mmCIF file of C-alpha atoms in Angstrom:
data_model
loop_
_atom_site.group_PDB
_atom_site.id
_atom_site.type_symbol
_atom_site.label_atom_id
_atom_site.label_comp_id
_atom_site.label_asym_id
_atom_site.label_seq_id
_atom_site.Cartn_x
_atom_site.Cartn_y
_atom_site.Cartn_z
ATOM 1 C CA GLU V 127 -11.868 -15.619 6.792
ATOM 2 C CA VAL V 128 -10.436 -12.323 4.720
ATOM 3 C CA GLN V 129 -8.387 -13.435 2.621
ATOM 4 C CA LEU V 130 -6.380 -12.500 -0.968
ATOM 5 C CA VAL V 131 -4.016 -14.755 -2.472
ATOM 6 C CA GLU V 132 -1.508 -13.464 -4.956
ATOM 7 C CA SER V 133 -0.158 -16.143 -7.797
ATOM 8 C CA GLY V 134 1.226 -15.723 -11.371
ATOM 9 C CA GLY V 135 4.817 -13.927 -10.898
ATOM 10 C CA GLY V 136 7.796 -15.735 -11.711
ATOM 11 C CA LEU V 137 10.985 -14.732 -14.040
ATOM 12 C CA VAL V 138 10.211 -12.652 -17.319
ATOM 13 C CA GLN V 139 12.810 -11.191 -20.154
ATOM 14 C CA PRO V 140 12.752 -8.238 -20.640
ATOM 15 C CA GLY V 141 9.630 -7.109 -22.698
ATOM 16 C CA GLY V 142 7.995 -10.487 -21.927
ATOM 17 C CA SER V 143 4.583 -10.414 -20.151
ATOM 18 C CA LEU V 144 2.550 -11.569 -17.149
ATOM 19 C CA ARG V 145 -0.793 -12.666 -16.066
ATOM 20 C CA LEU V 146 -1.551 -11.877 -12.188
ATOM 21 C CA SER V 147 -4.246 -12.804 -10.131
ATOM 22 C CA CYS V 148 -5.793 -12.099 -7.390
ATOM 23 C CA ALA V 149 -8.087 -14.669 -5.877
ATOM 24 C CA ALA V 150 -10.238 -13.065 -2.661
ATOM 25 C CA SER V 151 -12.618 -14.733 -0.354
ATOM 26 C CA GLY V 152 -14.254 -14.219 2.562
ATOM 27 C CA PHE V 153 -16.252 -11.084 1.388
ATOM 28 C CA THR V 154 -18.343 -9.573 -1.445
ATOM 29 C CA PHE V 155 -15.824 -9.445 -4.077
ATOM 30 C CA SER V 156 -18.199 -7.005 -6.474
ATOM 31 C CA SER V 157 -18.796 -4.525 -3.940
ATOM 32 C CA TYR V 158 -15.386 -3.563 -3.395
ATOM 33 C CA ALA V 159 -12.597 -1.231 -5.722
ATOM 34 C CA MET V 160 -9.677 -3.132 -5.691
ATOM 35 C CA SER V 161 -5.899 -2.337 -6.009
ATOM 36 C CA TRP V 162 -2.616 -3.149 -6.456
ATOM 37 C CA VAL V 163 0.635 -1.985 -5.177
ATOM 38 C CA ARG V 164 4.014 -3.117 -5.816
ATOM 39 C CA GLN V 165 7.549 -2.856 -3.548
ATOM 40 C CA ALA V 166 10.755 -2.831 -5.467
ATOM 41 C CA PRO V 167 13.272 -5.433 -3.374
ATOM 42 C CA GLY V 168 14.279 -3.399 -0.196
ATOM 43 C CA LYS V 169 12.575 -0.628 -1.807
ATOM 44 C CA GLY V 170 9.276 1.881 -0.368
ATOM 45 C CA LEU V 171 5.846 0.997 -1.479
ATOM 46 C CA GLU V 172 4.477 2.002 -5.048
ATOM 47 C CA TRP V 173 0.868 2.085 -5.872
ATOM 48 C CA VAL V 174 0.186 0.510 -9.089
ATOM 49 C CA SER V 175 -3.300 0.435 -10.081
ATOM 50 C CA SER V 176 -6.889 0.101 -8.564
ATOM 51 C CA ILE V 177 -10.214 -0.903 -10.185
ATOM 52 C CA ASN V 178 -13.833 0.185 -9.036
ATOM 53 C CA TYR V 179 -16.119 -1.882 -8.132
ATOM 54 C CA SER V 180 -17.528 -2.625 -11.072
ATOM 55 C CA GLY V 181 -14.678 -2.784 -13.334
ATOM 56 C CA GLY V 182 -15.705 0.242 -15.402
ATOM 57 C CA THR V 183 -13.598 1.816 -14.071
ATOM 58 C CA THR V 184 -9.463 1.884 -13.326
ATOM 59 C CA TYR V 185 -7.064 4.370 -12.999
ATOM 60 C CA HIS V 186 -2.813 3.096 -13.455
ATOM 61 C CA ALA V 187 -0.215 5.532 -11.937
ATOM 62 C CA ASP V 188 2.220 6.697 -14.621
ATOM 63 C CA SER V 189 5.074 4.284 -14.759
ATOM 64 C CA VAL V 190 2.744 1.517 -15.357
ATOM 65 C CA LYS V 191 0.377 3.287 -18.444
ATOM 66 C CA GLY V 192 -0.455 1.639 -20.851
ATOM 67 C CA ARG V 193 2.066 -1.068 -20.220
ATOM 68 C CA PHE V 194 -0.068 -2.521 -17.175
ATOM 69 C CA THR V 195 -3.667 -3.385 -17.218
ATOM 70 C CA ILE V 196 -6.058 -3.577 -13.859
ATOM 71 C CA SER V 197 -9.553 -6.213 -14.487
ATOM 72 C CA ARG V 198 -11.459 -7.691 -12.593
ATOM 73 C CA ASP V 199 -13.997 -11.174 -13.138
ATOM 74 C CA ASN V 200 -16.575 -11.039 -10.140
ATOM 75 C CA SER V 201 -18.177 -13.622 -11.081
ATOM 76 C CA LYS V 202 -14.928 -15.360 -10.251
ATOM 77 C CA ASN V 203 -14.115 -12.937 -7.136
ATOM 78 C CA THR V 204 -10.442 -12.643 -9.261
ATOM 79 C CA LEU V 205 -8.373 -9.196 -10.113
ATOM 80 C CA TYR V 206 -6.064 -9.453 -12.497
ATOM 81 C CA LEU V 207 -2.580 -7.232 -13.939
ATOM 82 C CA GLN V 208 -1.859 -8.124 -17.150
ATOM 83 C CA MET V 209 2.115 -6.538 -17.773
ATOM 84 C CA ASN V 210 3.142 -6.584 -21.271
ATOM 85 C CA SER V 211 6.463 -4.307 -22.126
ATOM 86 C CA LEU V 212 8.039 -5.333 -19.102
ATOM 87 C CA ARG V 213 11.026 -4.129 -17.613
ATOM 88 C CA ALA V 214 14.039 -3.967 -15.108
ATOM 89 C CA GLU V 215 12.158 -1.636 -13.086
ATOM 90 C CA ASP V 216 9.138 -3.411 -12.538
ATOM 91 C CA THR V 217 10.616 -6.357 -10.743
ATOM 92 C CA ALA V 218 8.975 -6.417 -7.384
ATOM 93 C CA ILE V 219 6.789 -7.543 -4.842
ATOM 94 C CA TYR V 220 2.803 -7.191 -6.389
ATOM 95 C CA TYR V 221 0.713 -7.191 -3.733
ATOM 96 C CA CYS V 222 -3.598 -7.306 -3.892
ATOM 97 C CA SER V 223 -5.335 -5.143 -1.579
ATOM 98 C CA TYR V 224 -8.390 -2.960 -0.430
ATOM 99 C CA SER V 225 -10.140 -1.027 1.306
ATOM 100 C CA TYR V 226 -13.759 -2.586 2.956
ATOM 101 C CA GLY V 227 -14.694 1.223 4.699
ATOM 102 C CA SER V 228 -10.663 2.872 6.361
ATOM 103 C CA GLY V 229 -10.150 4.470 3.397
ATOM 104 C CA ALA V 230 -7.382 2.906 4.175
ATOM 105 C CA PHE V 231 -5.613 0.111 1.946
ATOM 106 C CA ASP V 232 -7.410 -2.458 4.709
ATOM 107 C CA ILE V 233 -6.010 -6.219 3.510
ATOM 108 C CA TRP V 234 -2.825 -7.353 1.694
ATOM 109 C CA GLY V 235 -2.680 -10.641 0.356
ATOM 110 C CA GLN V 236 0.997 -12.322 0.463
ATOM 111 C CA GLY V 237 2.518 -10.884 -2.551
ATOM 112 C CA THR V 238 3.921 -12.436 -6.217
ATOM 113 C CA MET V 239 7.319 -11.474 -6.263
ATOM 114 C CA VAL V 240 8.002 -10.722 -10.475
ATOM 115 C CA THR V 241 11.855 -10.743 -11.224
ATOM 116 C CA VAL V 242 12.424 -9.062 -14.841
ATOM 117 C CA SER V 243 15.530 -10.049 -16.329
ATOM 118 C CA SER V 244 17.342 -11.621 -19.107
ATOM 119 C CA SER M 186 1.297 13.345 -9.343
ATOM 120 C CA TYR M 187 3.377 14.833 -6.495
ATOM 121 C CA GLU M 188 5.011 13.172 -3.670
ATOM 122 C CA LEU M 189 5.486 12.467 -0.069
ATOM 123 C CA THR M 190 8.334 12.658 1.555
ATOM 124 C CA GLN M 191 9.127 10.843 4.436
ATOM 125 C CA PRO M 192 13.112 11.319 7.213
ATOM 126 C CA PRO M 193 14.457 8.427 6.197
ATOM 127 C CA SER M 194 14.779 7.084 9.510
ATOM 128 C CA VAL M 195 14.233 7.459 13.320
ATOM 129 C CA SER M 196 16.252 6.270 15.760
ATOM 130 C CA VAL M 197 14.669 6.337 19.823
ATOM 131 C CA SER M 198 15.265 4.353 23.031
ATOM 132 C CA PRO M 199 12.303 1.966 24.210
ATOM 133 C CA GLY M 200 10.229 3.370 26.986
ATOM 134 C CA GLN M 201 10.386 7.242 24.765
ATOM 135 C CA THR M 202 8.309 8.662 21.987
ATOM 136 C CA ALA M 203 8.327 8.618 17.785
ATOM 137 C CA ARG M 204 7.276 10.875 15.896
ATOM 138 C CA ILE M 205 7.859 10.373 11.986
ATOM 139 C CA THR M 206 6.339 12.948 9.328
ATOM 140 C CA CYS M 207 5.546 13.223 6.513
ATOM 141 C CA SER M 208 5.726 16.157 4.075
ATOM 142 C CA GLY M 209 3.129 17.124 0.727
ATOM 143 C CA ASP M 210 1.243 19.695 -0.660
ATOM 144 C CA ALA M 211 -2.208 17.266 -0.857
ATOM 145 C CA LEU M 212 -1.701 16.960 2.533
ATOM 146 C CA SER M 213 -4.036 19.848 3.127
ATOM 147 C CA LYS M 214 -6.496 18.740 1.151
ATOM 148 C CA GLN M 215 -6.029 14.661 1.169
ATOM 149 C CA TYR M 216 -6.648 12.261 4.671
ATOM 150 C CA THR M 217 -3.322 10.675 5.880
ATOM 151 C CA TYR M 218 -2.695 6.868 5.704
ATOM 152 C CA TRP M 219 -0.467 4.817 7.747
ATOM 153 C CA TYR M 220 0.793 1.337 7.983
ATOM 154 C CA GLN M 221 3.691 -0.126 9.288
ATOM 155 C CA GLN M 222 5.170 -2.621 7.777
ATOM 156 C CA LYS M 223 7.854 -5.287 9.561
ATOM 157 C CA PRO M 224 10.401 -7.798 7.052
ATOM 158 C CA GLY M 225 9.167 -10.388 5.162
ATOM 159 C CA GLN M 226 5.560 -8.791 6.061
ATOM 160 C CA ALA M 227 2.308 -7.259 4.259
ATOM 161 C CA PRO M 228 1.789 -3.602 5.302
ATOM 162 C CA MET M 229 -0.595 -2.783 8.078
ATOM 163 C CA VAL M 230 -2.239 0.280 8.340
ATOM 164 C CA VAL M 231 -1.904 1.550 11.725
ATOM 165 C CA ILE M 232 -3.810 5.483 10.489
ATOM 166 C CA TYR M 233 -6.404 5.908 8.948
ATOM 167 C CA LYS M 234 -8.169 9.213 8.249
ATOM 168 C CA ASP M 235 -5.109 11.355 9.238
ATOM 169 C CA ILE M 236 -6.437 10.733 13.263
ATOM 170 C CA GLU M 237 -7.964 7.992 13.442
ATOM 171 C CA ARG M 238 -7.290 3.933 15.057
ATOM 172 C CA PRO M 239 -7.853 1.047 14.063
ATOM 173 C CA SER M 240 -9.131 -1.820 16.043
ATOM 174 C CA GLY M 241 -6.018 -3.850 17.072
ATOM 175 C CA ILE M 242 -4.069 -0.828 16.518
ATOM 176 C CA PRO M 243 -1.991 -0.051 20.220
ATOM 177 C CA GLU M 244 -3.350 3.283 21.857
ATOM 178 C CA ARG M 245 0.224 4.232 21.822
ATOM 179 C CA PHE M 246 -0.041 5.379 18.320
ATOM 180 C CA SER M 247 -1.761 7.593 16.673
ATOM 181 C CA GLY M 248 -2.007 10.736 14.484
ATOM 182 C CA SER M 249 -1.801 13.631 13.333
ATOM 183 C CA SER M 250 -2.271 16.481 10.567
ATOM 184 C CA SER M 251 -1.609 19.929 10.010
ATOM 185 C CA GLY M 252 -0.968 22.122 6.799
ATOM 186 C CA THR M 253 0.547 20.240 4.628
ATOM 187 C CA SER M 254 2.047 17.732 7.305
ATOM 188 C CA ALA M 255 1.195 14.614 8.725
ATOM 189 C CA THR M 256 3.040 12.851 11.628
ATOM 190 C CA LEU M 257 2.661 10.146 12.791
ATOM 191 C CA THR M 258 3.092 9.942 16.784
ATOM 192 C CA ILE M 259 4.116 5.849 18.890
ATOM 193 C CA ASN M 260 4.354 6.887 22.577
ATOM 194 C CA GLY M 261 6.800 4.700 24.849
ATOM 195 C CA VAL M 262 7.578 2.449 22.095
ATOM 196 C CA GLN M 263 8.285 -0.643 21.974
ATOM 197 C CA ALA M 264 10.627 -2.929 20.818
ATOM 198 C CA GLU M 265 8.123 -4.875 18.652
ATOM 199 C CA ASP M 266 7.393 -1.455 16.892
ATOM 200 C CA GLU M 267 10.521 -1.755 15.269
ATOM 201 C CA ALA M 268 9.432 -0.836 11.378
ATOM 202 C CA ASP M 269 9.416 0.567 8.109
ATOM 203 C CA TYR M 270 6.431 3.348 8.630
ATOM 204 C CA TYR M 271 5.047 4.597 5.006
ATOM 205 C CA CYS M 272 2.049 7.414 5.078
ATOM 206 C CA GLN M 273 0.299 7.258 1.920
ATOM 207 C CA SER M 274 -2.285 10.163 0.212
ATOM 208 C CA ALA M 275 -4.354 9.822 -2.523
ATOM 209 C CA ASP M 276 -3.530 12.099 -5.375
ATOM 210 C CA SER M 277 -6.235 12.911 -7.016
ATOM 211 C CA GLY M 278 -9.102 10.777 -7.830
ATOM 212 C CA ALA M 279 -8.905 7.261 -6.811
ATOM 213 C CA THR M 280 -4.769 7.383 -7.710
ATOM 214 C CA TRP M 281 -2.713 6.960 -4.686
ATOM 215 C CA VAL M 282 1.427 8.050 -3.445
ATOM 216 C CA PHE M 283 2.453 6.504 -0.559
ATOM 217 C CA GLY M 284 6.108 8.801 1.180
ATOM 218 C CA GLY M 285 9.490 7.043 1.033
ATOM 219 C CA GLY M 286 9.501 5.123 4.155
ATOM 220 C CA THR M 287 11.339 5.081 7.424
ATOM 221 C CA LYS M 288 13.180 2.775 9.149
ATOM 222 C CA LEU M 289 12.026 2.762 13.163
ATOM 223 C CA THR M 290 14.943 1.423 15.064
ATOM 224 C CA VAL M 291 14.000 0.863 18.680
ATOM 225 C CA LEU M 292 17.735 1.039 20.408
#
């Protein structure tokens, strides 16, 4: 069974850092690009970051560029999101996702909540 | 980056047809994807590449695209279709943008 399980969320003060993880199973992780998408409470979806299959190419939304870094460890089947200089507006559920062929984000994890507050 | 514009809400009676629109300049050059999200759940793709329906998605869901607009149509709406719907498209390269979402209410 294909599965994505996010972890690492929690409460952090403004200006702080957090690293999210997404453990993948049930598919050949190293063959697929992966992405992070977030959703602030009561708000819509926002694409955050994407990384290609090898980790050699990354993309970030303007809202997080220079503060967040997406990476992956194909030997551990794990995707990461390093979040620095966190702001209140980064408060959201963070989902990892990937496309297995449709071009859409076919598979989603259950999400991990990040709360930035003093 | 650019924006995708959706109506905040659409309401229909059971059995009627719901149409949710998405507009944005890049839609004339990029595919549109549609997601359904129910409360407390992760999004689920219901239409990909403008018109394609994933396996397991009911036939009452269909998509279309013309120029800078795309439409998700749900024929014979059922109570279980009440949810938030988001369109998505590529911005440039491997960057993405989502519409603001449309809340579908089944009266």
